[in-house]
C-alpha cells in the first residue's frame, strides 16, 4: 500500500511549505484543480525539486470529447506527472483514446477512472444516469478496465469488489482515510489504515489528518510505519 498526500491547502505557499516538511518521504503528492489552475506546471516542477522521490498525481478529472481528452492527456504525459485521472462517464471510446495517445510515452503516467462522484446521492444520480450508484459505479469500473486504464478512484469499501470484477492488479486509490480514527470531517464513509489494508486498497489518500496536524511529518512517519 502506498500513501498519497492531498495538497489541499488554500495557497501555493502553504502547499509548498507542507511539501518541504515531507520532502524526505517517497509519497504521492496530489495536485488538485484549484492549485493546478492557479499555480500550473511550475508548481509541479517546484514539488519535484523539493522532493525528487515524490510522485505527482494530477487530480484533474478530465471530461470532454475523446480527441480533446487525448490532447490533454498527452500534455500531462509531456509534463511527466506519474498519474492523472479521467471521468469514466466520458465513455469507453474517450478512455481508449487517452490510453492510445499516451502509450508511446516512456514511463507513461498511470491513468485512473473516476466512477461516481461522492457528492451524488441516489436521487440526484438517478436523474442523470437513470441507474443506481452501486450498479453504475461497478459498470464504469469494468469499462475502465476494458479500456486499458490502470485503476479507479474508489471508496475503500468497494476496493475488493472492483478487483474481483476486474483484476487484483487494477489499482484502487481510496480517499476518505482517517489513518488512526481521526475526525471524519465532511467524509461520509471513512476508513483507517487497517481497514484499507484489509480491503486491498493500493494507494490511500490523506488530506486533513496530515495538513491540519501540528506536526505533519510525524503523522506521515507513523502512517508509513503502519502501511
Ligand atoms: O482531507 P481529506 O483526507 O478528506 O481529503 C481527501 C482528498 O481526496 C480531497 O482532496 C478530496 O477532494 C479527495 N477525494 C475525496 N473523495 C473522492 C474523490 C476525491 O475525498 N471520491
mmCIF file of C-alpha atoms and ligand atoms in Angstrom:
data_model
loop_
_atom_site.group_PDB
_atom_site.id
_atom_site.type_symbol
_atom_site.label_atom_id
_atom_site.label_comp_id
_atom_site.label_asym_id
_atom_site.label_seq_id
_atom_site.Cartn_x
_atom_site.Cartn_y
_atom_site.Cartn_z
ATOM 1 C CA UNK A 1 0.000 0.000 0.000
ATOM 2 C CA UNK A 2 1.235 3.495 -0.837
ATOM 3 C CA UNK A 3 0.461 6.897 0.644
ATOM 4 C CA UNK A 4 -0.819 9.924 -1.265
ATOM 5 C CA UNK A 5 -0.978 13.296 0.463
ATOM 6 C CA UNK A 6 -3.583 15.782 -0.798
ATOM 7 C CA UNK A 7 -2.065 19.242 -1.222
ATOM 8 C CA UNK A 8 -5.397 20.921 -0.468
ATOM 9 C CA UNK A 9 -4.191 23.994 1.420
ATOM 10 C CA UNK A 10 -5.573 27.328 0.197
ATOM 11 C CA UNK A 11 -2.361 28.925 -1.058
ATOM 12 C CA UNK A 12 0.643 27.817 -3.068
ATOM 13 C CA UNK A 13 2.962 28.921 -0.272
ATOM 14 C CA UNK A 14 1.180 26.700 2.255
ATOM 15 C CA UNK A 15 1.279 23.710 -0.094
ATOM 16 C CA UNK A 16 4.971 24.254 -0.757
ATOM 17 C CA UNK A 17 5.644 24.507 2.970
ATOM 18 C CA UNK A 18 3.852 21.183 3.514
ATOM 19 C CA UNK A 19 5.793 19.551 0.648
ATOM 20 C CA UNK A 20 9.049 20.772 2.222
ATOM 21 C CA UNK A 21 8.117 19.316 5.596
ATOM 22 C CA UNK A 22 7.528 15.968 3.864
ATOM 23 C CA UNK A 23 10.477 16.178 1.493
ATOM 24 C CA UNK A 24 12.235 13.026 2.683
ATOM 25 C CA UNK A 25 9.323 10.660 2.109
ATOM 26 C CA UNK A 26 8.651 8.565 -1.010
ATOM 27 C CA UNK A 27 4.993 9.558 -1.222
ATOM 28 C CA UNK A 28 2.461 10.612 -3.827
ATOM 29 C CA UNK A 29 1.531 14.296 -3.861
ATOM 30 C CA UNK A 30 -1.967 15.034 -5.107
ATOM 31 C CA UNK A 31 -2.349 18.297 -7.009
ATOM 32 C CA UNK A 32 -5.981 19.273 -7.482
ATOM 33 C CA UNK A 33 -7.809 21.523 -9.914
ATOM 34 C CA UNK A 34 -7.553 24.625 -7.781
ATOM 35 C CA UNK A 35 -3.786 24.609 -7.417
ATOM 36 C CA UNK A 36 -3.229 23.432 -10.969
ATOM 37 C CA UNK A 37 -5.373 26.240 -12.392
ATOM 38 C CA UNK A 38 -3.691 28.818 -10.205
ATOM 39 C CA UNK A 39 -0.101 27.575 -9.987
ATOM 40 C CA UNK A 40 0.250 25.447 -13.114
ATOM 41 C CA UNK A 41 3.133 23.337 -14.320
ATOM 42 C CA UNK A 42 5.664 25.459 -12.404
ATOM 43 C CA UNK A 43 4.103 24.253 -9.163
ATOM 44 C CA UNK A 44 4.645 20.640 -10.221
ATOM 45 C CA UNK A 45 8.241 21.419 -11.205
ATOM 46 C CA UNK A 46 8.797 23.019 -7.808
ATOM 47 C CA UNK A 47 7.380 19.975 -5.998
ATOM 48 C CA UNK A 48 9.776 17.715 -7.921
ATOM 49 C CA UNK A 49 12.670 19.944 -6.995
ATOM 50 C CA UNK A 50 11.694 19.854 -3.316
ATOM 51 C CA UNK A 51 11.171 16.084 -3.230
ATOM 52 C CA UNK A 52 12.711 14.140 -6.110
ATOM 53 C CA UNK A 53 11.329 10.912 -4.613
ATOM 54 C CA UNK A 54 7.720 12.087 -4.666
ATOM 55 C CA UNK A 55 5.344 11.067 -7.423
ATOM 56 C CA UNK A 56 2.812 13.542 -8.724
ATOM 57 C CA UNK A 57 -0.876 12.688 -9.058
ATOM 58 C CA UNK A 58 -2.693 15.326 -11.138
ATOM 59 C CA UNK A 59 -6.254 15.044 -9.830
ATOM 60 C CA UNK A 60 -7.823 16.965 -12.728
ATOM 61 C CA UNK A 61 -10.690 14.591 -13.589
ATOM 62 C CA UNK A 62 -10.666 15.136 -17.360
ATOM 63 C CA UNK A 63 -14.042 15.002 -19.118
ATOM 64 C CA UNK A 64 -14.577 16.042 -22.748
ATOM 65 C CA UNK A 65 -14.849 14.583 -26.242
ATOM 66 C CA UNK A 66 -12.316 11.790 -26.922
ATOM 67 C CA UNK A 67 -9.877 13.832 -29.016
ATOM 68 C CA UNK A 68 -9.797 16.730 -26.548
ATOM 69 C CA UNK A 69 -9.246 14.335 -23.643
ATOM 70 C CA UNK A 70 -6.436 12.613 -25.533
ATOM 71 C CA UNK A 71 -4.829 16.016 -26.275
ATOM 72 C CA UNK A 72 -4.949 16.964 -22.592
ATOM 73 C CA UNK A 73 -3.645 13.531 -21.554
ATOM 74 C CA UNK A 74 -0.705 13.927 -23.919
ATOM 75 C CA UNK A 75 0.179 17.277 -22.348
ATOM 76 C CA UNK A 76 0.111 15.634 -18.901
ATOM 77 C CA UNK A 77 2.400 12.894 -20.207
ATOM 78 C CA UNK A 78 4.772 15.589 -21.527
ATOM 79 C CA UNK A 79 4.779 17.354 -18.162
ATOM 80 C CA UNK A 80 5.721 13.970 -16.744
ATOM 81 C CA UNK A 81 3.188 13.538 -13.956
ATOM 82 C CA UNK A 82 3.196 9.943 -12.702
ATOM 83 C CA UNK A 83 -0.596 9.660 -12.532
ATOM 84 C CA UNK A 84 -3.773 11.512 -13.534
ATOM 85 C CA UNK A 85 -7.473 10.744 -13.649
ATOM 86 C CA UNK A 86 -10.360 10.988 -16.093
ATOM 87 C CA UNK A 87 -14.111 10.506 -15.823
ATOM 88 C CA UNK A 88 -15.277 7.024 -16.832
ATOM 89 C CA UNK A 89 -18.613 8.605 -17.760
ATOM 90 C CA UNK A 90 -16.881 10.265 -20.735
ATOM 91 C CA UNK A 91 -17.232 6.794 -22.283
ATOM 92 C CA UNK A 92 -15.127 3.854 -23.325
ATOM 93 C CA UNK A 93 -14.106 5.500 -26.602
ATOM 94 C CA UNK A 94 -12.702 8.514 -24.755
ATOM 95 C CA UNK A 95 -10.868 6.288 -22.259
ATOM 96 C CA UNK A 96 -9.363 4.254 -25.091
ATOM 97 C CA UNK A 97 -8.340 7.421 -26.951
ATOM 98 C CA UNK A 98 -6.486 8.626 -23.856
ATOM 99 C CA UNK A 99 -4.643 5.329 -23.406
ATOM 100 C CA UNK A 100 -3.702 5.098 -27.084
ATOM 101 C CA UNK A 101 -2.372 8.640 -27.153
ATOM 102 C CA UNK A 102 -0.032 8.236 -24.176
ATOM 103 C CA UNK A 103 1.041 4.648 -24.948
ATOM 104 C CA UNK A 104 4.194 5.749 -26.755
ATOM 105 C CA UNK A 105 5.473 7.856 -23.868
ATOM 106 C CA UNK A 106 8.346 6.381 -21.945
ATOM 107 C CA UNK A 107 7.158 5.806 -18.367
ATOM 108 C CA UNK A 108 3.685 6.961 -19.297
ATOM 109 C CA UNK A 109 1.545 8.212 -16.412
ATOM 110 C CA UNK A 110 -0.847 5.816 -14.720
ATOM 111 C CA UNK A 111 -4.438 6.654 -15.569
ATOM 112 C CA UNK A 112 -7.278 6.195 -13.111
ATOM 113 C CA UNK A 113 -11.001 6.465 -13.726
ATOM 114 C CA UNK A 114 -13.376 8.438 -11.574
ATOM 115 C CA UNK A 115 -16.533 6.324 -11.466
ATOM 116 C CA UNK A 116 -19.200 8.170 -9.476
ATOM 117 C CA UNK A 117 -18.569 11.461 -7.702
ATOM 118 C CA UNK A 118 -19.197 11.019 -3.990
ATOM 119 C CA UNK A 119 -21.234 14.223 -3.911
ATOM 120 C CA UNK A 120 -24.150 12.421 -5.627
ATOM 121 C CA UNK A 121 -26.967 10.892 -3.627
ATOM 122 C CA UNK A 122 -29.184 8.218 -5.224
ATOM 123 C CA UNK A 123 -31.847 10.692 -6.301
ATOM 124 C CA UNK A 124 -29.580 13.212 -7.998
ATOM 125 C CA UNK A 125 -27.554 10.408 -9.563
ATOM 126 C CA UNK A 126 -30.671 8.682 -10.911
ATOM 127 C CA UNK A 127 -31.852 11.939 -12.506
ATOM 128 C CA UNK A 128 -28.754 11.928 -14.716
ATOM 129 C CA UNK A 129 -27.893 8.263 -15.218
ATOM 130 C CA UNK A 130 -31.224 6.503 -14.650
ATOM 131 C CA UNK A 131 -29.400 3.862 -12.631
ATOM 132 C CA UNK A 132 -28.279 3.168 -9.071
ATOM 133 C CA UNK A 133 -24.903 4.431 -7.863
ATOM 134 C CA UNK A 134 -23.850 0.896 -6.964
ATOM 135 C CA UNK A 135 -24.658 -0.658 -10.309
ATOM 136 C CA UNK A 136 -23.316 2.186 -12.420
ATOM 137 C CA UNK A 137 -20.060 2.597 -10.500
ATOM 138 C CA UNK A 138 -19.271 -1.101 -10.987
ATOM 139 C CA UNK A 139 -20.122 -0.842 -14.688
ATOM 140 C CA UNK A 140 -17.841 2.204 -15.018
ATOM 141 C CA UNK A 141 -15.003 0.347 -13.261
ATOM 142 C CA UNK A 142 -15.330 -2.642 -15.607
ATOM 143 C CA UNK A 143 -15.423 -0.358 -18.665
ATOM 144 C CA UNK A 144 -12.322 1.471 -17.446
ATOM 145 C CA UNK A 145 -10.541 -1.860 -17.042
ATOM 146 C CA UNK A 146 -11.613 -2.966 -20.523
ATOM 147 C CA UNK A 147 -10.411 0.348 -21.972
ATOM 148 C CA UNK A 148 -6.936 -0.361 -20.565
ATOM 149 C CA UNK A 149 -6.891 2.100 -17.683
ATOM 150 C CA UNK A 150 -4.713 1.296 -14.696
ATOM 151 C CA UNK A 151 -7.285 1.642 -11.954
ATOM 152 C CA UNK A 152 -10.041 3.646 -10.324
ATOM 153 C CA UNK A 153 -10.656 6.140 -7.578
ATOM 154 C CA UNK A 154 -12.995 4.369 -5.195
ATOM 155 C CA UNK A 155 -14.121 4.040 -1.640
ATOM 156 C CA UNK A 156 -12.155 1.575 0.491
ATOM 157 C CA UNK A 157 -15.351 -0.395 0.849
ATOM 158 C CA UNK A 158 -15.642 -1.004 -2.916
ATOM 159 C CA UNK A 159 -12.000 -1.883 -3.485
ATOM 160 C CA UNK A 160 -12.335 -5.667 -3.149
ATOM 161 C CA UNK A 161 -15.449 -5.900 -5.277
ATOM 162 C CA UNK A 162 -13.831 -3.858 -8.058
ATOM 163 C CA UNK A 163 -10.754 -6.047 -8.028
ATOM 164 C CA UNK A 164 -12.902 -9.184 -8.106
ATOM 165 C CA UNK A 165 -14.739 -7.854 -11.172
ATOM 166 C CA UNK A 166 -11.544 -6.719 -12.950
ATOM 167 C CA UNK A 167 -8.111 -7.838 -11.760
ATOM 168 C CA UNK A 168 -6.223 -7.857 -8.481
ATOM 169 C CA UNK A 169 -3.691 -5.604 -10.222
ATOM 170 C CA UNK A 170 -6.308 -2.997 -11.143
ATOM 171 C CA UNK A 171 -5.314 -0.122 -8.853
ATOM 172 C CA UNK A 172 -7.735 1.227 -6.265
ATOM 173 C CA UNK A 173 -6.906 4.685 -4.970
ATOM 174 C CA UNK A 174 -9.041 5.392 -1.940
ATOM 175 C CA UNK A 175 -9.775 8.784 -0.333
ATOM 176 C CA UNK A 176 -11.682 9.185 2.904
ATOM 177 C CA UNK A 177 -8.876 7.755 5.000
ATOM 178 C CA UNK A 178 -8.592 8.633 8.653
ATOM 179 C CA UNK A 179 -5.381 6.736 9.421
ATOM 180 C CA UNK A 180 -5.786 6.435 13.172
ATOM 181 C CA UNK A 181 -9.506 7.068 13.576
ATOM 182 C CA UNK A 182 -9.316 10.890 13.376
ATOM 183 C CA UNK A 183 -12.440 13.075 12.912
ATOM 184 C CA UNK A 184 -14.263 12.255 9.683
ATOM 185 C CA UNK A 185 -14.839 15.954 8.770
ATOM 186 C CA UNK A 186 -17.261 16.021 5.792
ATOM 187 C CA UNK A 187 -16.406 12.468 4.635
ATOM 188 C CA UNK A 188 -19.339 10.064 4.882
ATOM 189 C CA UNK A 189 -17.606 6.686 4.953
ATOM 190 C CA UNK A 190 -14.129 6.836 6.397
ATOM 191 C CA UNK A 191 -11.664 4.011 6.944
ATOM 192 C CA UNK A 192 -8.480 3.652 8.951
ATOM 193 C CA UNK A 193 -5.224 2.089 7.752
ATOM 194 C CA UNK A 194 -6.090 -1.438 8.859
ATOM 195 C CA UNK A 195 -9.453 -1.322 7.094
ATOM 196 C CA UNK A 196 -7.759 -0.015 3.935
ATOM 197 C CA UNK A 197 -5.276 -2.899 4.147
ATOM 198 C CA UNK A 198 -7.978 -5.494 4.714
ATOM 199 C CA UNK A 199 -9.807 -4.187 1.653
ATOM 200 C CA UNK A 200 -6.708 -4.340 -0.587
ATOM 201 C CA UNK A 201 -6.509 -0.607 -1.240
ATOM 202 C CA UNK A 202 -3.378 0.169 -3.273
ATOM 203 C CA UNK A 203 -2.999 3.887 -2.610
ATOM 204 C CA UNK A 204 -4.611 5.705 0.304
ATOM 205 C CA UNK A 205 -5.283 9.450 0.031
ATOM 206 C CA UNK A 206 -4.935 11.515 3.185
ATOM 207 C CA UNK A 207 -5.527 15.251 3.409
ATOM 208 C CA UNK A 208 -6.716 16.940 6.565
ATOM 209 C CA UNK A 209 -5.375 14.397 9.096
ATOM 210 C CA UNK A 210 -1.905 15.350 7.823
ATOM 211 C CA UNK A 211 -2.045 19.012 6.852
ATOM 212 C CA UNK A 212 -4.113 20.056 9.860
ATOM 213 C CA UNK A 213 -1.868 18.221 12.308
ATOM 214 C CA UNK A 214 0.558 20.169 14.494
ATOM 215 C CA UNK A 215 3.348 18.017 13.147
ATOM 216 C CA UNK A 216 2.503 16.673 9.650
ATOM 217 C CA UNK A 217 5.892 14.996 9.317
ATOM 218 C CA UNK A 218 5.330 12.923 12.428
ATOM 219 C CA UNK A 219 1.874 11.824 11.202
ATOM 220 C CA UNK A 220 3.262 10.777 7.807
ATOM 221 C CA UNK A 221 6.069 8.877 9.517
ATOM 222 C CA UNK A 222 3.524 6.996 11.628
ATOM 223 C CA UNK A 223 1.359 6.220 8.585
ATOM 224 C CA UNK A 224 4.336 4.925 6.596
ATOM 225 C CA UNK A 225 5.406 2.737 9.505
ATOM 226 C CA UNK A 226 1.931 1.239 9.614
ATOM 227 C CA UNK A 227 1.293 0.559 5.946
HETATM 228 O O1 LIG B 1 -8.939 15.910 3.822
HETATM 229 P P1 LIG B 1 -9.327 14.582 3.271
HETATM 230 O O2 LIG B 1 -8.407 13.455 3.736
HETATM 231 O O3 LIG B 1 -10.787 14.256 3.471
HETATM 232 O O4 LIG B 1 -9.063 14.744 1.704
HETATM 233 C C1 LIG B 1 -9.403 13.777 0.748
HETATM 234 C C2 LIG B 1 -8.977 14.211 -0.615
HETATM 235 O O5 LIG B 1 -9.461 13.262 -1.568
HETATM 236 C C3 LIG B 1 -9.535 15.566 -1.052
HETATM 237 O O6 LIG B 1 -8.585 16.167 -1.936
HETATM 238 C C4 LIG B 1 -10.785 15.192 -1.813
HETATM 239 O O7 LIG B 1 -11.143 16.139 -2.778
HETATM 240 C C5 LIG B 1 -10.351 13.886 -2.478
HETATM 241 N N1 LIG B 1 -11.454 12.995 -2.862
HETATM 242 C C6 LIG B 1 -12.374 12.521 -1.951
HETATM 243 N N2 LIG B 1 -13.387 11.693 -2.361
HETATM 244 C C7 LIG B 1 -13.485 11.328 -3.645
HETATM 245 C C8 LIG B 1 -12.558 11.792 -4.574
HETATM 246 C C9 LIG B 1 -11.546 12.622 -4.136
HETATM 247 O O8 LIG B 1 -12.278 12.810 -0.780
HETATM 248 N N3 LIG B 1 -14.427 10.497 -4.009
#
